[in-house]
Amino acid sequence: MSLAYPPLSSRLDGLQSSAIRDLLKLTARGDIISLAGGLPDPRLMPLDRIAAATEAALSERARLQYTESAGWGPLLEVLAGRESARLGRPVPVEEVFVTHGSQQALSLLAEVLLDPGALVVVEDPAYVGALQVFRAAGARIVAVPLDAEGMRVDVLSDLLARGERPALVHTVSNFHNPRGVTMSAQRRAGLAELAARHNFWVIEDDPYGELWFDRPVPDPVATYSRNVIRLSSASKILAPALRAGWMVAPAAVCRGVELLKQGADLCGSALTQQITADLLADTEWLAAHVNTVRSSYGERAKALVTELRTRFGDRIVSTDAAGGMFVWADFTDGTDTAALLPRAVEHGVAFVPGAAFAVSTDYRHSMRLCFTTDEPETLAEAVDRLHRAIG
Amino acid sequence: MSLAYPPLSSRLDGLQSSAIRDLLKLTARGDIISLAGGLPDPRLMPLDRIAAATEAALSERARLQYTESAGWGPLLEVLAGRESARLGRPVPVEEVFVTHGSQQALSLLAEVLLDPGALVVVEDPAYVGALQVFRAAGARIVAVPLDAEGMRVDVLSDLLARGERPALVHTVSNFHNPRGVTMSAQRRAGLAELAARHNFWVIEDDPYGELWFDRPVPDPVATYSRNVIRLSSASKILAPALRAGWMVAPAAVCRGVELLKQGADLCGSALTQQITADLLADTEWLAAHVNTVRSSYGERAKALVTELRTRFGDRIVSTDAAGGMFVWADFTDGTDTAALLPRAVEHGVAFVPGAAFAVSTDYRHSMRLCFTTDEPETLAEAVDRLHRAIG
């Protein structure tokens, strides 16, 4: 038996494990308060409602069989209804496609929309799962910064004026991961207008839009142009184990994604998609459930932000955390967050340094803090430990 | 609002919907007996046992959360134990990886093992899901024919002697889809020896190995060489909706697949993987369950083959259907199966013409018949309709 194996693809050379995933492993120790994760709170997941939906789903054997690549019919129907309401136009089932979480939508769309070498515009700091996909697709990546109103559409406009021709612009429009901000209505209209004028696709990646704390988010970018492909997911409002993401896209895009999904994994699970359909269709229950999540997360976010400001004063500038799962904080005193992290872990607290999300800017004085899985008092203790780590 | 959209990737130009999938849609009419599918029988799926496992799984909230990309820990443990027994050596958990059905293993492995332009050897006729993946990866594909003992390893040896250097050889070693045959022990040893000598990977794609009717299949090709990556699945013995496939591969390959799975869809479902672990760990129940499936499929297979031989005599040569889900039949009288199909559908029966699986040979006188979902009397009626369609 030989110990040397045949070679692996050179595609692997440029790939690295996600820094966030490796950190998650590092900070799984029980004595560390980890604000480094990006996980929803399992205590807020609707266990009993999922159990009831599962029992109902298992009343028919068809839920155990292979299903269509585009998704389980009843879920497609429910999603078409939901998205029609969200987008203010009738969305036909042919424009809806169910994916294995919205990460799969990103990876299949990268293949459907991009030729190697195509230009992709991302936000800086970026959602690393999108960055990973676009890099693997061989795209050329240019970053546009974010500010308090979301993507700097004026910077994108300048890029276009200089002759750059993106195939695709990716945005996390609501409660950005990691930057926390939400794109203003004016910028949404502006981005859609540029997409129409310069004939590029926009992926509006929206896993967090329903997790607003004080007021709902503006209308989706997708309401302004059919060039916008909208992604959403059940992971943050119901449970990640349902692995239910979806997209709303022109039928031709959905058919391209369908061809690729057949090769990627044939189809999703009729069982978990039936459960998801059941929960999403139960609108009264769902509204109450999402309200509970909003109010818990909102309380935690406010506790974290208040504590940061109390402890650090003007040494830190942080987002307001109006929704979603993350606070982004910039040190104004020159603290290098990558250098801080090992000391912080020694003091029993973890976060993700800004560098992990950096594209063009280094974000070495920034960090992402996730507030979803800890109670206010634990979050206060985490900030206290962080303060002591800095000394 | 513009009616013209931005362009799609040129990657889509060469892609077609699977002929089998399109046929499946065509033959879903209630008045047609479809032997064209490739689906396990939902009446034989363990609905009650799955319901019990689901209830148990939902006793812990961790089953609703994101899980590791490599798979849910308890399922990895159960699979490592199963595969240790199957392969006759201790298989560590690091050499096991759970995928979203074994189709996902194929698509991720194509990226991990192949550079564009690499040579891939497939069997002729081929499993179309593999063919689709290797084509999408930009591989150069060469086919080696099958006979009653499986892959013609002598033909592969001739290719190697002529200087061909495959990166990868794909085989469905047991109860081949579509060809029905099982590779002999001698050929397995021969294939492994070639893989070691010429330093190529073998993917042993084995979704059907447990579905033997009279006697168990030979030891896996993977018992002969560590160059062999073994794929298996719960879809054919438990239920496709669990979307649980797995591979046994060197740890370095598993880590490569892990990096790509993060981009592809982050992770599988802890819920369905916990259910799968529960069922696979219940070995006494599982043995009895798989026996029931074997005996039903065996009865159906024998009914189909007997009826084919009775009706068509020496106008047809068919496989013996010693296991799996398919009978492969060759017309000896010049019947063109692609031309026959529309007439057959008119007469209320469907099959897949050999051409759908063809790589180098055209298989225009061949067809694949699936016997899993119909009772013996329905299968007899199907053969009767086929006979009348030929006239």
Tab-separated table of C-alpha atoms in Angstrom, chain A residues 21 25, chain B residues 67-73 75-77 79 93-100 245-247 254-255 257-259 261-262 265-268 273:
chain	number	residue	atom	x	y	z
A	21	ARG	CA	-14.700	28.997	10.756
A	25	LYS	CA	-13.297	26.105	16.445
B	67	THR	CA	-23.087	22.090	11.800
B	68	GLU	CA	-19.532	21.324	10.637
B	69	SER	CA	-18.961	21.266	6.873
B	70	ALA	CA	-17.583	17.715	7.101
B	71	GLY	CA	-20.815	16.467	8.662
B	72	TRP	CA	-22.676	16.056	11.946
B	73	GLY	CA	-20.360	14.330	14.441
B	75	LEU	CA	-23.221	10.531	11.748
B	76	LEU	CA	-19.479	10.656	10.994
B	77	GLU	CA	-18.906	8.251	13.905
B	79	LEU	CA	-20.253	5.907	9.163
B	93	VAL	CA	-13.438	9.870	11.232
B	94	GLU	CA	-11.006	12.200	9.390
B	95	GLU	CA	-11.356	9.958	6.337
B	96	VAL	CA	-15.160	10.205	6.269
B	97	PHE	CA	-17.091	13.146	4.818
B	98	VAL	CA	-20.870	13.589	4.610
B	99	THR	CA	-22.292	15.108	1.425
B	100	HIS	CA	-25.741	16.202	0.227
B	245	GLY	CA	-24.324	10.618	0.984
B	246	TRP	CA	-20.796	10.048	2.186
B	247	MET	CA	-17.292	9.366	1.023
B	254	CYS	CA	-11.566	15.262	2.742
B	255	ARG	CA	-9.957	18.580	3.769
B	257	VAL	CA	-13.661	18.812	-0.148
B	258	GLU	CA	-14.340	20.636	3.139
B	259	LEU	CA	-12.909	23.901	1.769
B	261	LYS	CA	-18.210	22.624	0.622
B	262	GLN	CA	-17.930	25.824	2.690
B	265	ASP	CA	-23.431	25.396	0.776
B	266	LEU	CA	-21.632	25.885	4.148
B	267	CYS	CA	-22.840	22.629	5.708
B	268	GLY	CA	-25.513	19.954	5.703
B	273	GLN	CA	-27.965	13.784	9.575
